[in-house]
Tab-separated table of C-alpha atoms and ligand atoms in Angstrom:
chain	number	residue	atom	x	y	z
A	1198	UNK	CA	-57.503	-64.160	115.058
A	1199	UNK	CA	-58.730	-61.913	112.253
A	1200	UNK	CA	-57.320	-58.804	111.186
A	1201	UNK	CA	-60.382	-56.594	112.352
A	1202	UNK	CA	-60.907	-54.385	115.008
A	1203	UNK	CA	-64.298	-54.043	117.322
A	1204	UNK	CA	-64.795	-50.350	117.853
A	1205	UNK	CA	-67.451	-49.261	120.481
A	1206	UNK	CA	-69.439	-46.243	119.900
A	1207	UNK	CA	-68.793	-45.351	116.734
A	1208	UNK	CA	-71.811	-44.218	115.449
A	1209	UNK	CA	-70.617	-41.404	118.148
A	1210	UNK	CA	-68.612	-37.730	117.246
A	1211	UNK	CA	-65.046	-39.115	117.656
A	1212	UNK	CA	-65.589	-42.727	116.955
A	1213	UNK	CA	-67.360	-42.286	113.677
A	1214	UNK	CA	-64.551	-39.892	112.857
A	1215	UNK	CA	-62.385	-42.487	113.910
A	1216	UNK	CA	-63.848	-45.163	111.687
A	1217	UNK	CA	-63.697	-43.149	108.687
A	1218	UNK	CA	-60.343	-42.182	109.331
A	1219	UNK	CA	-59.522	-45.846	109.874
A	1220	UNK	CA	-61.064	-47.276	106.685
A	1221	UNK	CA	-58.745	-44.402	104.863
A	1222	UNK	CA	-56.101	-45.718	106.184
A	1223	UNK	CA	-55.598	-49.061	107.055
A	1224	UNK	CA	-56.848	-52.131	105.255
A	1225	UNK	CA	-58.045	-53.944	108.711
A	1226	UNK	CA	-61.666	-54.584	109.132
A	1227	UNK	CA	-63.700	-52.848	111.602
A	1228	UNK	CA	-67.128	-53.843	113.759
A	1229	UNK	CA	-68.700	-50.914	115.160
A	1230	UNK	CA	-71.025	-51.648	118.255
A	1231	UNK	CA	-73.231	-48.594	119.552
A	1232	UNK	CA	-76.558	-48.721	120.979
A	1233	UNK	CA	-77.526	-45.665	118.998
A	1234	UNK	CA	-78.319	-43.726	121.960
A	1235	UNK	CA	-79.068	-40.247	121.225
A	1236	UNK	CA	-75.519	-39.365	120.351
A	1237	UNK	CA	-75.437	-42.409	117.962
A	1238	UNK	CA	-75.798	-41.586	114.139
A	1239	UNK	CA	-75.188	-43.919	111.794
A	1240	UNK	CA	-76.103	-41.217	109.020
A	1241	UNK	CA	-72.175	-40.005	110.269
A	1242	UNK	CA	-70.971	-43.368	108.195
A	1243	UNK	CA	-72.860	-43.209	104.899
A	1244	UNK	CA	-69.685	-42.262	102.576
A	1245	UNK	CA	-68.552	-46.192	103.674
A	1246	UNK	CA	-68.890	-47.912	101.067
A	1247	UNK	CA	-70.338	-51.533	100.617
A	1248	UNK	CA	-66.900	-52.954	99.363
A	1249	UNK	CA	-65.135	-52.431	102.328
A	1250	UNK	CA	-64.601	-54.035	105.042
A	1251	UNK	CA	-66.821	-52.469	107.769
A	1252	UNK	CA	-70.296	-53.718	109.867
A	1253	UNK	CA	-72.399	-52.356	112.118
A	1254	UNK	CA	-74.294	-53.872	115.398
A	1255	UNK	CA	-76.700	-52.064	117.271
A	1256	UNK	CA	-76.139	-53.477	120.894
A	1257	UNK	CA	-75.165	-52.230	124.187
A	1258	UNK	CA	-71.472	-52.742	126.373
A	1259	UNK	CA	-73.512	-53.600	129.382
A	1260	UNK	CA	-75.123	-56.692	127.698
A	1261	UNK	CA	-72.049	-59.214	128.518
A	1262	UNK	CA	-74.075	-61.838	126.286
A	1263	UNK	CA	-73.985	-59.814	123.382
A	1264	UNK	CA	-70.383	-58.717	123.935
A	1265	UNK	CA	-69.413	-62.206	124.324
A	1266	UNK	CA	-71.327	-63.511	121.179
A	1267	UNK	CA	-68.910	-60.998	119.014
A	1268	UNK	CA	-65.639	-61.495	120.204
A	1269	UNK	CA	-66.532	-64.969	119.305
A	1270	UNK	CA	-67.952	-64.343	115.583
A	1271	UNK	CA	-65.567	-61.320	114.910
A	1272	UNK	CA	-62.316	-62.054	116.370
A	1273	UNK	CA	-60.732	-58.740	116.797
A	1274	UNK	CA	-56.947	-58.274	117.586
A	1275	UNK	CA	-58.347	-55.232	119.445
A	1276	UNK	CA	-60.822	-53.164	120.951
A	1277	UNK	CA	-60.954	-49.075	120.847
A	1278	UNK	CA	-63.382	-48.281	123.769
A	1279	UNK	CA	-65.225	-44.913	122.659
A	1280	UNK	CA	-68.938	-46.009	123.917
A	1281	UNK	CA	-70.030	-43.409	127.002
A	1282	UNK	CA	-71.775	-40.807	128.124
A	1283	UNK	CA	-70.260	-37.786	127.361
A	1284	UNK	CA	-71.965	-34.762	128.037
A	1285	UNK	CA	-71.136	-32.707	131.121
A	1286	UNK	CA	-74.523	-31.094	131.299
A	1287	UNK	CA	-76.120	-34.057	131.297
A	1288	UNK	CA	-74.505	-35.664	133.406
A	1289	UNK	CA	-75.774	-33.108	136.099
A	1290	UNK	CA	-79.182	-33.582	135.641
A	1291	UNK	CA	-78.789	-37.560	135.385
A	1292	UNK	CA	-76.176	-39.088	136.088
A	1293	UNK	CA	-77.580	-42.814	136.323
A	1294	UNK	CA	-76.691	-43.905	132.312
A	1295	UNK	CA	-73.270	-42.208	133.283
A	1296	UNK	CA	-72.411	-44.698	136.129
A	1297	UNK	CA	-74.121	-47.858	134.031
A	1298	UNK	CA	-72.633	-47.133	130.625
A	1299	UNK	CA	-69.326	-45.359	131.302
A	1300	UNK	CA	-68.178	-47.846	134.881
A	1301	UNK	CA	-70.870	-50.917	134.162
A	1302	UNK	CA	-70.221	-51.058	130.880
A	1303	UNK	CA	-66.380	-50.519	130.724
A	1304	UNK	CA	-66.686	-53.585	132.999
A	1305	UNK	CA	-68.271	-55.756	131.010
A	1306	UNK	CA	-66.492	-55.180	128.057
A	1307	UNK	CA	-63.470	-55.401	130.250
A	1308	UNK	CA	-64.481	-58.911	131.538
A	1309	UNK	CA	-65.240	-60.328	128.175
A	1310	UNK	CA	-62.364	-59.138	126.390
A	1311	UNK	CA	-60.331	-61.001	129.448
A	1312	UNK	CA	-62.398	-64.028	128.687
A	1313	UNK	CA	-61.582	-63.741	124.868
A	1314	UNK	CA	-58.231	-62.759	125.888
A	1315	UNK	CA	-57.231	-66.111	128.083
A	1316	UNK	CA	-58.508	-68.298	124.939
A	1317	UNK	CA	-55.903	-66.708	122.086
A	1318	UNK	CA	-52.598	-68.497	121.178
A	1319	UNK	CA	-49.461	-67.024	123.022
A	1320	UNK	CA	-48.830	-65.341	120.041
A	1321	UNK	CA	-52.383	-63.464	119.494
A	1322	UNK	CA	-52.368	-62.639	122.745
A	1323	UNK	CA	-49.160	-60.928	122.730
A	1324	UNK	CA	-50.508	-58.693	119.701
A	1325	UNK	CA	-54.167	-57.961	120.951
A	1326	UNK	CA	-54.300	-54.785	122.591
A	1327	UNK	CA	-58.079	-52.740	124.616
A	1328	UNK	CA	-57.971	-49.201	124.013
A	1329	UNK	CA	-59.870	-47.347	126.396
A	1330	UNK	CA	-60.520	-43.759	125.325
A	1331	UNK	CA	-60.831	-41.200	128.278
A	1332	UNK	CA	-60.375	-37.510	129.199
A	1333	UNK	CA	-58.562	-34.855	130.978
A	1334	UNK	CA	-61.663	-34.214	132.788
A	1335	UNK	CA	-60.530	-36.411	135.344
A	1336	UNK	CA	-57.479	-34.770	136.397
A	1337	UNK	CA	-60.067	-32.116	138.252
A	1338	UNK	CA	-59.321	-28.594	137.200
A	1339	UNK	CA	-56.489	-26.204	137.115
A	1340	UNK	CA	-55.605	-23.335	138.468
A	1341	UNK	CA	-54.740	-19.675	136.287
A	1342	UNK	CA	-50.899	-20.466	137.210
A	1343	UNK	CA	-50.565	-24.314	137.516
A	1344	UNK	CA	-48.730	-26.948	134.809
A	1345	UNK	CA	-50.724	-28.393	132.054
A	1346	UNK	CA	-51.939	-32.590	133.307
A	1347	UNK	CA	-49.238	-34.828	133.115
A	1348	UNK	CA	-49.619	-38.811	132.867
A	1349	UNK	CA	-48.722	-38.900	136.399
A	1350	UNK	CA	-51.234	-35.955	137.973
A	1351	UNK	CA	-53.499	-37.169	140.683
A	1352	UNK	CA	-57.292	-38.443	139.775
A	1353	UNK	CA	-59.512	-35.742	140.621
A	1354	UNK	CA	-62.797	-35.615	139.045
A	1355	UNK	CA	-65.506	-33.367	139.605
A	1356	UNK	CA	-68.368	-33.869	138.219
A	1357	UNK	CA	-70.537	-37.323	137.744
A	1358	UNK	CA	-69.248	-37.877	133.976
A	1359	UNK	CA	-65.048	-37.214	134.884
A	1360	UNK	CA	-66.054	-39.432	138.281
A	1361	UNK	CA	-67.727	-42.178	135.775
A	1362	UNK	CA	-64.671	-41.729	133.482
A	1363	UNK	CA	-61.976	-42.195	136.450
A	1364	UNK	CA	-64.124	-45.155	137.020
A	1365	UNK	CA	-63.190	-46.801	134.095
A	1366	UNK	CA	-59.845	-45.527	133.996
A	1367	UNK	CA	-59.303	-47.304	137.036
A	1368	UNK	CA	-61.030	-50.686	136.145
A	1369	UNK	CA	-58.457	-50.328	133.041
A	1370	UNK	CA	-55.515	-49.936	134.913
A	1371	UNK	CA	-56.588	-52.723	137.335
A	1372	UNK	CA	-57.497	-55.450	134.541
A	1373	UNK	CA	-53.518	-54.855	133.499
A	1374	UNK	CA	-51.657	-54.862	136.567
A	1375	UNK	CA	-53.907	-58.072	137.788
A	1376	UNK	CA	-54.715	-60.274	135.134
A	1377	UNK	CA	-52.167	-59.010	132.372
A	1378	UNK	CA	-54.662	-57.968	130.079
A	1379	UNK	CA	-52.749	-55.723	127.194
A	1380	UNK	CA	-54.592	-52.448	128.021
A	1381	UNK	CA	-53.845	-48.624	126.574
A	1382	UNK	CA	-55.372	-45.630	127.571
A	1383	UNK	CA	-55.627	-42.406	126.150
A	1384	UNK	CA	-56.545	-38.989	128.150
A	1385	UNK	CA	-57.492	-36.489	125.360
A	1386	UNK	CA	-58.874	-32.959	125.860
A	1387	UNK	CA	-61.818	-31.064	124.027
A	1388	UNK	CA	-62.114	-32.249	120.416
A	1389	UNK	CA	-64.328	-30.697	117.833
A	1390	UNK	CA	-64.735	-30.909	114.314
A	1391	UNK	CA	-67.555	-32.904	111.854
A	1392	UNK	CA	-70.255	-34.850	113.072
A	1393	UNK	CA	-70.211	-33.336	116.720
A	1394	UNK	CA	-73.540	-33.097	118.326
A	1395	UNK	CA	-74.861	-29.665	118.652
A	1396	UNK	CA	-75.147	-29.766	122.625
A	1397	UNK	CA	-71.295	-28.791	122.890
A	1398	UNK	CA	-70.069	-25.660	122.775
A	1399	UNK	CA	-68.213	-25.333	119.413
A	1400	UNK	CA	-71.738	-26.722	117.345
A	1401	UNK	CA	-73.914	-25.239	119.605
A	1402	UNK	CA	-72.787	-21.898	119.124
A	1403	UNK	CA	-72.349	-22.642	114.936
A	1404	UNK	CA	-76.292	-23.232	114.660
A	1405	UNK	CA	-77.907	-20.807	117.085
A	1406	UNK	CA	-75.443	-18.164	115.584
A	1407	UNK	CA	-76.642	-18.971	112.067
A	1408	UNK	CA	-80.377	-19.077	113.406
A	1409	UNK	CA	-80.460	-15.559	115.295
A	1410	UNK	CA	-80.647	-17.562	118.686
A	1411	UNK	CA	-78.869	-16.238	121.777
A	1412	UNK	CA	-75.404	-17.708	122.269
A	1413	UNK	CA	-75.371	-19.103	125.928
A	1414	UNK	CA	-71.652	-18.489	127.468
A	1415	UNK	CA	-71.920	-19.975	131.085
A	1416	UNK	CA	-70.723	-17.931	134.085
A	1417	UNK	CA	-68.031	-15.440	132.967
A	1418	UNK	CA	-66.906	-16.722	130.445
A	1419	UNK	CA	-63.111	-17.052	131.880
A	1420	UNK	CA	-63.304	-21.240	131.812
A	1421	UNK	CA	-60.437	-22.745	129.989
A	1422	UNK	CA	-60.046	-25.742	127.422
A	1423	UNK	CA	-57.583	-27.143	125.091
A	1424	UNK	CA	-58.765	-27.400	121.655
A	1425	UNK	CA	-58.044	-30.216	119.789
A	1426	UNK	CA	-59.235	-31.119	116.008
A	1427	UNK	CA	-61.013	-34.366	115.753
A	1428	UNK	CA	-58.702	-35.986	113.119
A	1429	UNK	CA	-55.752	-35.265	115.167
A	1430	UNK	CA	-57.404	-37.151	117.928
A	1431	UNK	CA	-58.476	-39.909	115.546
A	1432	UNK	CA	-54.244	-39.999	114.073
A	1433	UNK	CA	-53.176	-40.172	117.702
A	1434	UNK	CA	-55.043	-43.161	118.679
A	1435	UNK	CA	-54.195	-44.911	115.920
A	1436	UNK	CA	-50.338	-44.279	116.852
A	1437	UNK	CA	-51.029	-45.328	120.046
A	1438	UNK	CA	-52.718	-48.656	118.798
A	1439	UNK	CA	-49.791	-49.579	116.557
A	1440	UNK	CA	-47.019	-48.356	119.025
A	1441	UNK	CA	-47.826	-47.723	122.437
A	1442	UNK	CA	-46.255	-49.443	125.192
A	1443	UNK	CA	-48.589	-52.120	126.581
A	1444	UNK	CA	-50.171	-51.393	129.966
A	1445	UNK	CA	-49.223	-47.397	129.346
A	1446	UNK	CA	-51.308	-44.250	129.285
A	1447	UNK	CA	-51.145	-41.316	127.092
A	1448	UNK	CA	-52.098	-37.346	127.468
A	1449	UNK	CA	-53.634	-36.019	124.618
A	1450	UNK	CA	-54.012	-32.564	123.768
A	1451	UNK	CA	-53.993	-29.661	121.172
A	1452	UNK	CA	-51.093	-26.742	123.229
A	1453	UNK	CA	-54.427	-24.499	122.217
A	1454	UNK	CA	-55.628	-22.927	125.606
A	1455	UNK	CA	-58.682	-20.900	125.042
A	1456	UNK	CA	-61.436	-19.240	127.343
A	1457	UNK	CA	-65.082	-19.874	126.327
A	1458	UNK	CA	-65.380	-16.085	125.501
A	1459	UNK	CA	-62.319	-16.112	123.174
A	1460	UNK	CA	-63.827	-19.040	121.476
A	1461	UNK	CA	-67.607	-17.989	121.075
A	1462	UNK	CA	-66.246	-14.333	119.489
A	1463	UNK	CA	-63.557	-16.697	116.868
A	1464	UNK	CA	-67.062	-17.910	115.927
A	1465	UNK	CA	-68.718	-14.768	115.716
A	1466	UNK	CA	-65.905	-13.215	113.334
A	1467	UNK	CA	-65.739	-15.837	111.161
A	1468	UNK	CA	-69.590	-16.211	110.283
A	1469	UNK	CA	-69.729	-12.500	110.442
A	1470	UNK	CA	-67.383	-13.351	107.066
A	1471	UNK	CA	-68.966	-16.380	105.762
A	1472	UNK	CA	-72.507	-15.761	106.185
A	1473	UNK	CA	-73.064	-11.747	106.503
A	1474	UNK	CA	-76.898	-12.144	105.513
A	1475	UNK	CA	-77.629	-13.994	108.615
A	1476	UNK	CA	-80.557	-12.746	110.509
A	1477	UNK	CA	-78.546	-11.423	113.361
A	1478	UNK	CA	-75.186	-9.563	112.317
A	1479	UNK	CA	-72.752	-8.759	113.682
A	1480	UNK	CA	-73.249	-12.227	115.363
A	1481	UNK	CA	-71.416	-11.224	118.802
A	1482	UNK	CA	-74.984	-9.285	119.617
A	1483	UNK	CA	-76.054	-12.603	120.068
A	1484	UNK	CA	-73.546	-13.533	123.476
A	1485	UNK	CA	-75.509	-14.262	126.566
A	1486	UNK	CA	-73.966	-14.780	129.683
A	1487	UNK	CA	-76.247	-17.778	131.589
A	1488	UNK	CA	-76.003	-19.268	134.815
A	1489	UNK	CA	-72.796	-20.800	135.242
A	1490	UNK	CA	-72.831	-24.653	134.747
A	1491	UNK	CA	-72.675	-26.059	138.707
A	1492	UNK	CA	-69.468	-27.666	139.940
A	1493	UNK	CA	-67.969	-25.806	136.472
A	1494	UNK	CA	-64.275	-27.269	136.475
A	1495	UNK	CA	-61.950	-23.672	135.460
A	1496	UNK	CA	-58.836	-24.860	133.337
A	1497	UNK	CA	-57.883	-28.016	132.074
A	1498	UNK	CA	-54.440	-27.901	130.002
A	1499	UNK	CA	-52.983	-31.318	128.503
A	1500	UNK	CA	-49.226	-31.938	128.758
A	1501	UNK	CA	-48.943	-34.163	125.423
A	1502	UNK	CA	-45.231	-34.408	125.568
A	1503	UNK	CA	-45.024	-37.630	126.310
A	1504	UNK	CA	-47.095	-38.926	122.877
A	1505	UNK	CA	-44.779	-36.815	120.956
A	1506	UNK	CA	-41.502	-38.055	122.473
A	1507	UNK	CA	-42.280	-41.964	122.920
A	1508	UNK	CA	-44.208	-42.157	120.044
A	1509	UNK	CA	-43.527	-39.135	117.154
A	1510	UNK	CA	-47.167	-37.683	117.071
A	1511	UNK	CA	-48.255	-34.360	117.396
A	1512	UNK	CA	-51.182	-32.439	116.386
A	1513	UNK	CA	-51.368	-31.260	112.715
A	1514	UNK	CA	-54.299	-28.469	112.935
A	1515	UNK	CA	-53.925	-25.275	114.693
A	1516	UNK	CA	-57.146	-23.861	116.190
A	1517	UNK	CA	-57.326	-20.874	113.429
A	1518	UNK	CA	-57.478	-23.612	110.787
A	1519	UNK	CA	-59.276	-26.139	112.620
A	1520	UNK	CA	-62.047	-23.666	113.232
A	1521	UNK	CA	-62.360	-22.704	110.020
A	1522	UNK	CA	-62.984	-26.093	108.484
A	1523	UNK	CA	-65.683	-27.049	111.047
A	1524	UNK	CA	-68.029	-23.904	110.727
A	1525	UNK	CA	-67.490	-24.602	106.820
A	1526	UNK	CA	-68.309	-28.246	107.307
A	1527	UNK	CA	-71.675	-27.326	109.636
A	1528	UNK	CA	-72.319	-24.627	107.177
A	1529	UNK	CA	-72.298	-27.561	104.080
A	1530	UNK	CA	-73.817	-29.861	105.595
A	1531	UNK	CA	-77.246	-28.619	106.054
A	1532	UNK	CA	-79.120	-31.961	105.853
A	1533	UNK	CA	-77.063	-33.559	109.213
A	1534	UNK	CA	-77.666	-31.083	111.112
A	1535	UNK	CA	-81.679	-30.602	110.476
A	1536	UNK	CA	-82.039	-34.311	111.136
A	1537	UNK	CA	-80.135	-33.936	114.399
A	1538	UNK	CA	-81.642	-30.800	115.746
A	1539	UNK	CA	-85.123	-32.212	115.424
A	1540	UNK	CA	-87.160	-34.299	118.304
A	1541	UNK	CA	-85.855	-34.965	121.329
A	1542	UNK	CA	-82.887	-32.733	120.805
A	1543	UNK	CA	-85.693	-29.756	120.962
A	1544	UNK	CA	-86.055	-31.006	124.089
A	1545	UNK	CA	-83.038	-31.398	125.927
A	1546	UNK	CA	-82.054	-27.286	124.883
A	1547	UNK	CA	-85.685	-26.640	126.592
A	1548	UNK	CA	-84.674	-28.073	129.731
A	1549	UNK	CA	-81.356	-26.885	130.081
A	1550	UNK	CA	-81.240	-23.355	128.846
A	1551	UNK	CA	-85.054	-22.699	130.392
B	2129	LIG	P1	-70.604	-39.159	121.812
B	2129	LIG	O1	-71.540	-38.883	122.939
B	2129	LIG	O2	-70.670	-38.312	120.591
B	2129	LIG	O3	-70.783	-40.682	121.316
B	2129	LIG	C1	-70.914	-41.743	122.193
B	2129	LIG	C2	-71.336	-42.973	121.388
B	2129	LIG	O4	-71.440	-44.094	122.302
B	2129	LIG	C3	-72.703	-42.827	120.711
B	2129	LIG	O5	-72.647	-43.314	119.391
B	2129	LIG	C4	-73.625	-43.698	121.573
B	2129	LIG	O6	-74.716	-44.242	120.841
B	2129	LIG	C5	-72.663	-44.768	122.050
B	2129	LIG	N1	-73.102	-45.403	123.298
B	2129	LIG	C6	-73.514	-44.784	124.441
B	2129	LIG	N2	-73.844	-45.708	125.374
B	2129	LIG	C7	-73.611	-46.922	124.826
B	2129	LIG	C8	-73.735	-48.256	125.301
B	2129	LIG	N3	-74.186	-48.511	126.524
B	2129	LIG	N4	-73.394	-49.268	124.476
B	2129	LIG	C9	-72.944	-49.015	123.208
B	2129	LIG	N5	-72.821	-47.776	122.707
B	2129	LIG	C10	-73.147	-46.736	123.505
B	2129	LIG	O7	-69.174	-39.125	122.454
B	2129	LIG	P2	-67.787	-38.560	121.850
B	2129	LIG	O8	-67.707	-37.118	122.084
B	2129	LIG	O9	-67.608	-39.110	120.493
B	2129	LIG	O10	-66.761	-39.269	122.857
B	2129	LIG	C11	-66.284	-40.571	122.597
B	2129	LIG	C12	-65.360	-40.989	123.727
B	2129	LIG	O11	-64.280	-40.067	123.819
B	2129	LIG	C13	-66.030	-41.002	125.097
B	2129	LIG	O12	-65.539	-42.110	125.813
B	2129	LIG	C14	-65.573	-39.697	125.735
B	2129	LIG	O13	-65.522	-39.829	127.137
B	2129	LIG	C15	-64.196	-39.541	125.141
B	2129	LIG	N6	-63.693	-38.163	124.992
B	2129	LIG	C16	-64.454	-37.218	124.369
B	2129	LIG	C17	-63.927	-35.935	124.188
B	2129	LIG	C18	-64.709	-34.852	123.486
B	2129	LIG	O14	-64.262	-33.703	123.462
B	2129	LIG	N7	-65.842	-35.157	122.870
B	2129	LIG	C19	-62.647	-35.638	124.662
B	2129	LIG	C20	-61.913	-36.623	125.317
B	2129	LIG	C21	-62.441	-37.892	125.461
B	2130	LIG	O1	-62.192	-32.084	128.157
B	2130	LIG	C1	-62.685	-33.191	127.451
B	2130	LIG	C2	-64.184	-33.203	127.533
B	2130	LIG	O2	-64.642	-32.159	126.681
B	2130	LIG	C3	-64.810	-34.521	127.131
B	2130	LIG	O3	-64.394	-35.531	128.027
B	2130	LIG	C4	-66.340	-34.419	127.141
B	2130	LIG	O4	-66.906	-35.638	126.672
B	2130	LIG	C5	-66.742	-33.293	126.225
B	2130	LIG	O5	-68.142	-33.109	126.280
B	2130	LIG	C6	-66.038	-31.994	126.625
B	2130	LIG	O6	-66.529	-31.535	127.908
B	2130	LIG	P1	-66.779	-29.969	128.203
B	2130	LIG	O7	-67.738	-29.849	129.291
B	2130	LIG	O8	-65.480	-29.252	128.315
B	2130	LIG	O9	-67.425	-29.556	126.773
B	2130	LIG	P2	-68.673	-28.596	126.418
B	2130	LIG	O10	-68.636	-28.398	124.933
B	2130	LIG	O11	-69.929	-29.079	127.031
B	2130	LIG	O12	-68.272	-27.234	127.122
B	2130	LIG	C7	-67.065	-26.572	126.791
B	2130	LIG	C8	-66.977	-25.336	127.668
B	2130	LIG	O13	-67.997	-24.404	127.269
B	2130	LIG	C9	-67.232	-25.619	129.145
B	2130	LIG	O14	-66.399	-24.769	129.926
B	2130	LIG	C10	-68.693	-25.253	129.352
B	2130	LIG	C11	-68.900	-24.120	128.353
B	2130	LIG	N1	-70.257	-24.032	127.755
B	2130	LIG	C12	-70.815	-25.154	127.235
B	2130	LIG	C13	-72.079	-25.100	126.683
B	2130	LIG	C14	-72.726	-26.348	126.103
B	2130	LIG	C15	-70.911	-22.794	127.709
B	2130	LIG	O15	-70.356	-21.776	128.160
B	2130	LIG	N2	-72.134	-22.760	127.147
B	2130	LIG	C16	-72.767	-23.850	126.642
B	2130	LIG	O16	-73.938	-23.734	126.175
């Protein structure tokens, strides 16, 4: 078995900012496989450079062929499981890529890594580990008053991308306790940071701030999230690759509770200082309260103690600083952002903000 590591999706927001973080780091090789689906942008891994140790395929998880053709050629001591779909909103209007890529597609690459699995020596076995990435979304939702998730909280997922995402929690957790297969999984809360498409909030708002657009804050505004900087998410997987306990899962999450409102006017402020000859300023004029997102889940809060305890990480960034760097790296990096925001992307803000 080689020292490389197959990484799905990572032509996404957190995987490519896991690869880069990665190739910083370690000295291990890395195979990328992502469809390039909408969210895909390989554009997010040009500062790799030839010398290293890094390659790209363009396939999909559900194609058990493909899959199977590179464990064989690459040989990976493990697998970090980013591919999905992963936007809420989307997920509402249709939900069908959800259930094939997030539950069909954890499945197949489930089945072939237990293939791949059953042929290593003792020995490479005992070392390979599938890291399945997945959310607090499917805890459900909190209430004002209640504790933050915990490992052991109930399943209770709401919409069709948490319910796709419990899915393949499940299918994880099942492929361990039956047929042994070394599994981790990792529950993480809202990241953002570089490279993060501009459907979610934290972009969204950035760009239609900057262009004079209206700044769409769902319902009232009162919805909860824990914030938590992309790099912190990337360092904490990579703990949990070299030292988490096989079979295990792991909440991950920023301690930075904020409502929507509270985040939209941190945005507001600090363009209002970075970029005071924007057409619209002071930016806040731009809030617009829309039509609350259906089925809109009201807290989520991540109990990371666990992570911190068994394993020594915790989360470097606060949200001030965190912030900061993000609208300075959307602000600098004018080029990724026109090439993202062009095409179908036009599209998808018609439809859902019509
Ligand atoms: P993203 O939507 O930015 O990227 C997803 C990537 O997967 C894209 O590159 C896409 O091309 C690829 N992909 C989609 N379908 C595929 C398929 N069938 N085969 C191969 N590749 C495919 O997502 P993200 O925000 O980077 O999230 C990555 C993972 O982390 C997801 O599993 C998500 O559920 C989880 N997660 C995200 C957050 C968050 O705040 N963004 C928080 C917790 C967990
Ligand atoms: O909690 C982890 C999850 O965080 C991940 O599993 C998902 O992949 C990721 O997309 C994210 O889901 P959210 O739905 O929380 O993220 P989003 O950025 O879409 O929305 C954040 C909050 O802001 C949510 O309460 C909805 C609200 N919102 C979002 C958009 C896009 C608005 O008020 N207006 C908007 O235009």
């Amino acid at each position: 078995m080689e020292t490389t590591i197959l990484v799905t999706g990572g032509a996404g927001f957190i995987g490519s900012n896991f690869i880069l973080h990665w190739m910083a780091q370690e000295k291990t090789g890395v195979v990328n496989l992502d469809k390039l689906t909408y969210a895909g942008n390989l554009h997010n891994l040009q500062s790799i450079s030839a010398e290293q140790p890094y390659q790209f395929v363009r396939g999909d998880i559900c194609d058990r062929d493909a899959v199977r053709e590179l464990f064989a050629r690459c040989r990976p001591q493990a697998v970090v499981h980013f591919a999905a779909e992963s936007h809420v909103d989307r997920s509402i209007h249709g939900p069908d890529d959800f259930v094939r890529t997030n539950v069909n597609g954890t499945f197949a690459l489930l089945e072939e890594a237990r293939a791949y699995w059953a042929g290593l020596s003792a020995s490479e076995q005992e070392r390979f580990r599938f890291l399945h990435i997945s959310t607090d979304e499917v805890f459900g939702s909190l209430g004002a008053d209640d504790p933050p998730f915990c490992e052991i909280t109930q399943y209770s997922p709401n919409s069709p991308y948490s319910a796709s995402k419990a899915g393949a929690d499940h299918l994880v957790r099942a492929y361990h306790h039956t047929y042994g297969l070394p599994t981790l999984t990792t529950n993480c809360s809202n990241n953002y940071g570089p490279f993060q498409f501009p459907e979610k909030l934290i972009p969204l708002v950035i760009l239609n701030a900057r262009n004079g657009k209206p700044l769409p804050v769902y319902g009232d505004g009162q919805n909860v999230r824990d914030w938590l900087f992309v790099e912190d998410h990337c360092r904490a997987i990579r703990t949990v690759l070299s030292r988490g306990k096989n079979g295990e899962t792991y909440n991950i999450g920023g301690w930075s509770e904020k409502r929507n409102i509270e985040i939209v006017e941190t945005i507001c402020s600090l363009l209002d200082e970075m970029c005071p000859n924007d057409p619209v300023v002071p930016h806040r004029q731009l809030i617009t309260f829309v039509k609350d997102r259906p089925g809109h889940d009201r807290r989520y809060a991540m109990d990371a103690r666990k992570i911190e305890r068994e394993l020594g990480w915790k989360p470097q960034e606060t949200f001030e600083s965190g912030i900061r760097k993000t609208i300075q790296w959307y602000l600098q990096n004018d080029p990724w952002v026109k090439e993202v925001t062009a095409g179908s992307y036009r599209q998808w803000i018609a439809t859902q903000y019509s």
